[in-house]
CSV table of C-alpha atoms in Angstrom, one decimal:
chain,number,residue,atom,x,y,z
A,1162,VAL,CA,97.5,103.7,-41.5
A,1163,LEU,CA,97.1,100.4,-39.6
A,1164,VAL,CA,95.1,98.8,-42.4
A,1165,PHE,CA,97.7,100.0,-45.0
A,1166,VAL,CA,100.5,98.5,-42.9
A,1167,SER,CA,98.6,95.2,-42.5
A,1168,VAL,CA,98.0,95.0,-46.3
A,1169,VAL,CA,101.7,95.7,-47.0
A,1170,LEU,CA,102.8,93.0,-44.6
A,1171,ALA,CA,100.3,90.5,-46.1
A,1172,LEU,CA,101.6,91.3,-49.6
A,1173,ALA,CA,105.2,90.9,-48.5
A,1174,ALA,CA,104.3,87.5,-46.9
A,1175,VAL,CA,102.7,86.4,-50.2
A,1176,TYR,CA,105.6,87.6,-52.2
A,1177,LEU,CA,108.1,85.8,-50.0
A,1178,GLY,CA,106.0,82.7,-49.9
A,1179,PHE,CA,105.4,82.5,-53.7
A,1180,GLY,CA,108.3,84.5,-54.9
A,1181,PRO,CA,110.5,83.9,-58.0
A,1182,PRO,CA,111.1,80.2,-58.4
A,1183,VAL,CA,114.7,80.8,-59.4
A,1184,ALA,CA,115.5,82.2,-55.9
A,1185,ARG,CA,113.7,79.3,-54.3
A,1186,GLN,CA,115.7,76.8,-56.3
A,1187,ARG,CA,119.0,78.5,-55.6
A,1188,LEU,CA,118.2,78.5,-51.9
A,1189,ARG,CA,117.3,74.8,-52.0
A,1190,ARG,CA,120.6,74.1,-53.8
A,1191,LEU,CA,122.5,76.0,-51.1
A,1192,GLU,CA,120.8,73.9,-48.5
A,1193,GLY,CA,121.8,70.7,-50.3
A,1194,GLY,CA,118.5,69.9,-51.9
A,1195,GLY,CA,116.4,70.8,-48.9
A,1196,VAL,CA,113.0,69.1,-48.5
A,1197,ASP,CA,109.7,70.9,-48.7
A,1198,GLY,CA,109.1,70.5,-45.0
A,1199,ALA,CA,111.9,72.9,-44.2
A,1200,ASP,CA,110.9,75.3,-47.0
A,1201,TRP,CA,108.2,77.1,-45.0
A,1202,ARG,CA,110.7,77.7,-42.2
A,1203,VAL,CA,113.1,79.4,-44.6
A,1204,HIS,CA,110.4,81.7,-45.8
A,1205,LEU,CA,109.2,82.4,-42.3
A,1206,VAL,CA,112.8,83.4,-41.2
A,1207,ARG,CA,113.2,85.5,-44.3
A,1208,LEU,CA,109.9,87.3,-43.5
A,1209,ALA,CA,110.7,87.7,-39.8
A,1210,THR,CA,114.3,89.0,-40.3
A,1211,PRO,CA,113.4,92.6,-41.3
A,1212,LEU,CA,110.6,92.7,-38.7
A,1213,ALA,CA,112.9,91.5,-36.0
A,1214,ARG,CA,115.2,94.5,-36.4
A,1215,LEU,CA,112.4,96.7,-35.1
A,1216,SER,CA,112.2,95.1,-31.6
A,1217,ALA,CA,115.3,92.9,-31.2
A,1218,PRO,CA,118.1,94.1,-28.9
A,1219,GLN,CA,121.2,95.2,-30.7
A,1220,ASP,CA,123.7,93.5,-28.4
A,1221,GLU,CA,124.0,89.8,-28.0
A,1222,GLY,CA,124.3,90.1,-24.2
A,1223,GLY,CA,120.7,91.2,-24.0
A,1224,ALA,CA,119.6,88.1,-25.9
A,1225,SER,CA,121.3,85.6,-23.6
A,1226,PRO,CA,118.4,85.4,-21.1
A,1227,LEU,CA,116.0,84.9,-24.0
A,1228,ARG,CA,118.2,82.2,-25.4
A,1229,LEU,CA,118.0,80.5,-22.0
A,1230,LYS,CA,114.2,80.7,-22.1
A,1231,PHE,CA,114.2,79.1,-25.5
A,1232,LEU,CA,116.4,76.3,-24.2
A,1233,GLN,CA,114.0,75.7,-21.3
A,1234,ALA,CA,111.1,75.6,-23.7
A,1235,GLY,CA,112.9,73.0,-25.9
A,1236,ILE,CA,113.6,75.4,-28.8
A,1237,ARG,CA,117.1,75.1,-30.0
A,1238,GLN,CA,116.9,76.5,-33.6
A,1239,GLU,CA,119.3,79.4,-34.2
A,1240,ASP,CA,116.6,81.3,-36.1
A,1241,ALA,CA,114.0,81.2,-33.2
A,1242,ARG,CA,115.2,84.6,-32.0
A,1243,LEU,CA,114.4,86.2,-35.3
A,1244,VAL,CA,111.0,84.6,-35.6
A,1245,TYR,CA,110.2,85.6,-32.0
A,1246,PHE,CA,111.0,89.3,-32.4
A,1247,GLY,CA,109.4,89.3,-35.9
A,1248,LEU,CA,106.2,88.1,-34.3
A,1249,LYS,CA,106.4,90.7,-31.6
A,1250,SER,CA,106.7,93.4,-34.3
A,1251,ALA,CA,104.1,92.1,-36.7
A,1252,LEU,CA,101.3,90.8,-34.3
A,1253,PRO,CA,100.5,94.2,-32.8
A,1254,LEU,CA,100.0,95.7,-36.2
A,1255,LEU,CA,98.1,92.7,-37.5
A,1256,LEU,CA,95.8,92.5,-34.5
A,1257,ALA,CA,95.2,96.2,-34.4
A,1258,GLY,CA,94.3,96.2,-38.1
A,1259,LEU,CA,92.0,93.2,-37.7
A,1260,ALA,CA,90.3,94.9,-34.7
A,1261,TYR,CA,89.8,98.1,-36.8
A,1262,LEU,CA,88.3,96.1,-39.6
A,1263,VAL,CA,85.9,94.3,-37.2
A,1264,LEU,CA,84.9,97.4,-35.1
A,1265,GLN,CA,84.8,100.1,-37.7
A,1266,ALA,CA,81.2,99.2,-38.6
A,1267,SER,CA,80.0,99.0,-35.0
A,1268,GLY,CA,79.6,102.8,-34.6
A,1269,LEU,CA,81.8,103.1,-31.5
A,1270,PRO,CA,83.1,106.5,-30.5
A,1271,ASP,CA,86.6,107.4,-31.7
A,1272,LEU,CA,88.1,107.3,-28.2
A,1273,THR,CA,86.6,103.8,-27.5
A,1274,LEU,CA,87.8,102.5,-30.9
A,1275,LEU,CA,91.3,103.8,-30.2
A,1276,LEU,CA,91.2,102.1,-26.8
A,1277,TRP,CA,90.2,98.8,-28.4
A,1278,LEU,CA,93.0,99.2,-31.0
A,1279,CYS,CA,95.6,99.8,-28.3
A,1280,LEU,CA,94.3,96.8,-26.3
A,1281,ALA,CA,94.6,94.6,-29.4
A,1282,ALA,CA,98.1,95.9,-30.1
A,1283,LEU,CA,99.1,95.2,-26.5
A,1284,VAL,CA,97.8,91.6,-26.7
A,1285,GLY,CA,99.8,91.1,-29.9
A,1286,ALA,CA,102.9,92.4,-28.3
A,1287,TYR,CA,102.7,90.1,-25.3
A,1288,LEU,CA,101.3,87.0,-27.0
A,1289,PRO,CA,104.7,85.5,-28.0
A,1290,ASN,CA,105.8,86.0,-24.3
A,1291,ALA,CA,102.7,84.1,-23.1
A,1292,VAL,CA,103.1,81.3,-25.6
A,1293,LEU,CA,106.8,80.9,-24.6
A,1294,HIS,CA,106.0,80.9,-20.9
A,1295,LEU,CA,103.3,78.3,-21.3
A,1296,ALA,CA,105.6,76.1,-23.4
A,1297,THR,CA,108.3,76.4,-20.8
A,1298,ARG,CA,106.0,75.6,-17.9
A,1299,ALA,CA,104.5,72.5,-19.7
A,1300,ARG,CA,108.0,71.2,-20.4
A,1301,GLN,CA,109.3,71.8,-16.9
A,1302,ARG,CA,106.3,70.0,-15.4
A,1303,ALA,CA,106.8,67.0,-17.7
A,1304,ILE,CA,110.4,66.9,-16.6
A,1305,PHE,CA,109.5,67.2,-12.9
A,1306,GLU,CA,106.9,64.4,-13.2
A,1307,ALA,CA,109.4,62.0,-14.8
A,1308,PHE,CA,112.5,62.9,-12.8
A,1309,PRO,CA,111.8,60.8,-9.7
A,1310,ASP,CA,111.5,57.7,-11.9
A,1311,ALA,CA,114.7,58.6,-13.6
A,1312,THR,CA,116.6,58.9,-10.3
A,1313,ASP,CA,115.2,55.5,-9.2
A,1314,LEU,CA,116.4,54.0,-12.4
A,1315,MET,CA,119.8,55.7,-12.0
A,1316,LEU,CA,120.0,54.3,-8.4
A,1317,VAL,CA,119.3,50.7,-9.7
A,1318,CYS,CA,121.9,51.1,-12.4
A,1319,MET,CA,124.6,52.3,-10.0
A,1320,GLU,CA,123.8,49.5,-7.5
A,1321,ALA,CA,124.2,47.1,-10.4
A,1322,GLY,CA,127.8,48.2,-10.9
A,1323,LEU,CA,127.5,50.9,-13.5
A,1324,GLY,CA,129.3,54.2,-13.2
A,1325,LEU,CA,127.6,57.6,-13.2
A,1326,ASP,CA,128.1,58.3,-16.9
A,1327,ALA,CA,126.9,54.8,-17.9
A,1328,ALA,CA,123.9,55.1,-15.6
A,1329,LEU,CA,123.0,58.5,-17.2
A,1330,SER,CA,123.3,56.9,-20.7
A,1331,LYS,CA,121.0,54.0,-19.6
A,1332,VAL,CA,118.5,56.3,-18.0
A,1333,ALA,CA,118.4,58.6,-21.2
A,1334,GLN,CA,117.6,55.5,-23.3
A,1335,ASP,CA,114.9,54.1,-21.1
A,1336,ILE,CA,113.2,57.3,-20.0
A,1337,ARG,CA,112.6,58.4,-23.5
A,1338,LEU,CA,109.3,56.5,-23.7
A,1339,SER,CA,107.8,58.4,-20.8
A,1340,CYS,CA,109.5,61.8,-21.2
A,1341,GLY,CA,111.4,62.7,-24.3
A,1342,ALA,CA,112.4,66.1,-23.0
A,1343,LEU,CA,114.3,64.7,-20.0
A,1344,ALA,CA,115.9,62.1,-22.2
A,1345,ASP,CA,117.1,64.8,-24.6
A,1346,GLU,CA,118.6,66.9,-21.8
A,1347,LEU,CA,120.4,63.9,-20.3
A,1348,HIS,CA,121.7,63.0,-23.8
A,1349,LEU,CA,123.0,66.5,-24.3
A,1350,SER,CA,124.8,66.3,-21.0
A,1351,LEU,CA,126.4,63.0,-22.1
A,1352,LEU,CA,127.5,64.6,-25.3
A,1353,GLU,CA,129.1,67.4,-23.3
A,1354,LEU,CA,131.0,64.9,-21.2
A,1355,ARG,CA,132.2,63.0,-24.3
A,1356,ALA,CA,133.3,66.3,-25.9
A,1357,GLY,CA,135.6,66.9,-22.9
A,1358,ALA,CA,133.6,69.0,-20.6
A,1359,SER,CA,133.9,68.4,-16.9
A,1360,ARG,CA,131.1,66.7,-15.0
A,1361,GLU,CA,130.5,69.8,-12.9
A,1362,GLN,CA,130.1,71.9,-16.0
A,1363,ALA,CA,127.8,69.4,-17.7
A,1364,LEU,CA,125.6,69.2,-14.6
A,1365,ARG,CA,125.4,73.0,-14.3
A,1366,HIS,CA,124.4,73.3,-18.0
A,1367,LEU,CA,121.8,70.6,-17.4
A,1368,SER,CA,120.2,72.6,-14.6
A,1369,LEU,CA,120.3,75.8,-16.6
A,1370,ARG,CA,118.7,74.1,-19.7
A,1371,THR,CA,115.8,72.6,-17.8
A,1372,GLY,CA,115.1,75.4,-15.3
A,1373,VAL,CA,113.7,72.8,-12.8
A,1374,PRO,CA,114.8,73.4,-9.2
A,1375,GLU,CA,114.8,69.7,-8.4
A,1376,ILE,CA,117.4,69.1,-11.2
A,1377,ALA,CA,119.5,72.0,-9.9
A,1378,THR,CA,119.5,70.4,-6.5
A,1379,PHE,CA,120.3,67.0,-8.1
A,1380,ALA,CA,123.3,68.6,-10.0
A,1381,LEU,CA,124.5,70.3,-6.8
A,1382,MET,CA,124.3,67.0,-4.9
A,1383,LEU,CA,126.3,65.1,-7.5
A,1384,ARG,CA,128.9,67.9,-7.6
A,1385,GLN,CA,129.3,67.8,-3.8
A,1386,ALA,CA,129.4,64.0,-3.7
A,1387,ASP,CA,132.1,64.0,-6.5
A,1388,ARG,CA,134.1,66.7,-4.7
A,1389,PHE,CA,134.0,65.4,-1.2
A,1390,GLY,CA,134.2,61.7,-2.1
A,1391,THR,CA,130.9,60.6,-0.5
A,1392,SER,CA,128.7,57.7,-1.8
A,1393,ILE,CA,126.7,58.8,-4.8
A,1394,GLY,CA,124.4,55.7,-4.4
A,1395,GLU,CA,123.4,56.7,-0.8
A,1396,SER,CA,122.9,60.3,-1.9
A,1397,LEU,CA,120.7,59.1,-4.8
A,1398,ARG,CA,118.6,56.9,-2.5
A,1399,VAL,CA,117.8,59.7,-0.1
A,1400,TYR,CA,117.2,62.2,-2.8
A,1401,SER,CA,114.9,59.8,-4.8
A,1402,GLU,CA,112.8,59.3,-1.7
A,1403,GLU,CA,112.5,63.1,-1.2
A,1404,LEU,CA,111.5,63.5,-4.9
A,1405,ARG,CA,108.8,60.9,-4.6
A,1406,HIS,CA,107.5,62.5,-1.4
A,1407,LYS,CA,107.5,66.0,-3.1
A,1408,ARG,CA,105.7,64.6,-6.1
A,1409,MET,CA,103.0,63.1,-3.9
A,1410,ILE,CA,102.6,66.3,-2.0
A,1411,ARG,CA,102.2,68.2,-5.3
A,1412,ALA,CA,99.6,65.8,-6.4
A,1413,GLU,CA,97.7,66.2,-3.2
A,1414,GLU,CA,97.9,69.9,-3.5
A,1415,LEU,CA,96.5,69.8,-7.0
A,1416,ALA,CA,93.7,67.5,-5.8
A,1417,ALA,CA,92.9,69.8,-2.9
A,1418,LYS,CA,92.4,72.7,-5.4
A,1419,VAL,CA,89.8,70.8,-7.5
A,1420,PRO,CA,86.8,71.7,-5.2
A,1421,THR,CA,87.7,75.4,-5.4
A,1422,LYS,CA,88.1,75.3,-9.2
A,1423,LEU,CA,84.7,73.5,-9.5
A,1424,LEU,CA,82.9,76.1,-7.4
A,1425,PHE,CA,82.3,78.6,-10.2
A,1426,PRO,CA,81.2,76.0,-12.9
A,1427,LEU,CA,78.8,74.6,-10.2
A,1428,VAL,CA,77.3,77.9,-9.3
A,1429,LEU,CA,77.1,79.3,-12.8
A,1430,CYS,CA,76.1,76.2,-14.9
A,1431,ILE,CA,75.0,73.3,-12.8
A,1432,PHE,CA,73.0,74.8,-9.9
A,1433,PRO,CA,70.7,76.9,-12.2
A,1434,SER,CA,69.9,73.8,-14.2
A,1435,ILE,CA,69.1,71.8,-11.0
A,1436,ILE,CA,66.9,74.6,-9.7
A,1437,MET,CA,65.0,74.8,-13.0
A,1438,VAL,CA,64.5,71.0,-13.1
A,1439,VAL,CA,63.4,70.7,-9.4
A,1440,LEU,CA,61.4,73.9,-8.9
A,1441,GLY,CA,60.2,74.5,-12.5
A,1442,PRO,CA,57.2,72.2,-12.4
A,1443,ALA,CA,56.2,73.4,-9.0
A,1444,ILE,CA,56.4,77.0,-10.0
A,1445,ILE,CA,54.3,76.3,-13.2
A,1446,ARG,CA,51.7,74.5,-11.1
A,1447,VAL,CA,51.5,77.3,-8.6
A,1448,VAL,CA,51.1,79.9,-11.3
A,1449,ARG,CA,48.4,78.0,-13.1
A,1450,GLN,CA,46.4,77.6,-9.8
A,1451,LEU,CA,46.9,81.1,-8.4
A,1452,LEU,CA,46.4,83.1,-11.5
A,1453,PRO,CA,42.7,82.0,-12.0
A,1454,MET,CA,42.1,82.5,-8.3
A,1455,ILE,CA,43.5,86.0,-8.4
A,1456,ALA,CA,41.6,86.8,-11.6
A,1457,GLY,CA,38.3,85.5,-10.0
A,1458,THR,CA,38.7,87.5,-6.8
A,1459,ALA,CA,39.5,90.6,-8.8
């Protein structure tokens, strides 16, 4: 059954990818003469839409936390939800079918084979979650590493006489070379401000889109400074020093973990090689001298 379902899904993918040319031309005309680079995305969404209905939640409220995870990972396409749930529906079947094709000739017992098929299906079900989690962590780490420099640049701009909105615009332009993700988030906040949103709402959305605790604290600090009338420059000065100190502590923490992480490669890979190089010739010489003596005494 798994092999049959896998073959049917593969044929459906081939049909949708190389389907009737009239349908593809009509779709391109509806898109305004879409380029070939976006054509594969259209076919992927068309393929994932019926599969996504098998695992996607019916209500939109259940999809809002997932939408937030997509935003934190830098994925803003509207069709990302369909592709995500389509992969969660198709990968368990595909991996289980592939595992069956690989293991059927190995002569394993039926119970062991079923266990491996269940394990492959479980890996396929949670693989999109793991990929999304890793992408989110990588993006959040990049934003955290570049955020102290952004606050220093913002402090310099405000001390030069710029307002907060102009300072954010300048930082978004200059920080793009080192961290495009942070520049995009700041640019989106500026667009919200220009669209009429309040500064408090834009900063709250910035902290939600990034998911970085330091940016949430930064947004809270600016909201409090704006509400109580305190100096934003002094608050930025103190907070930028705290961010640099926190970044240094995190770098020291990662450096302290290096000897522990190197322990297993040293024990498993390097130490046996050193022992063979150092003691190998001595062992060979001892064996060559002792074996004739033992044979002569015997």
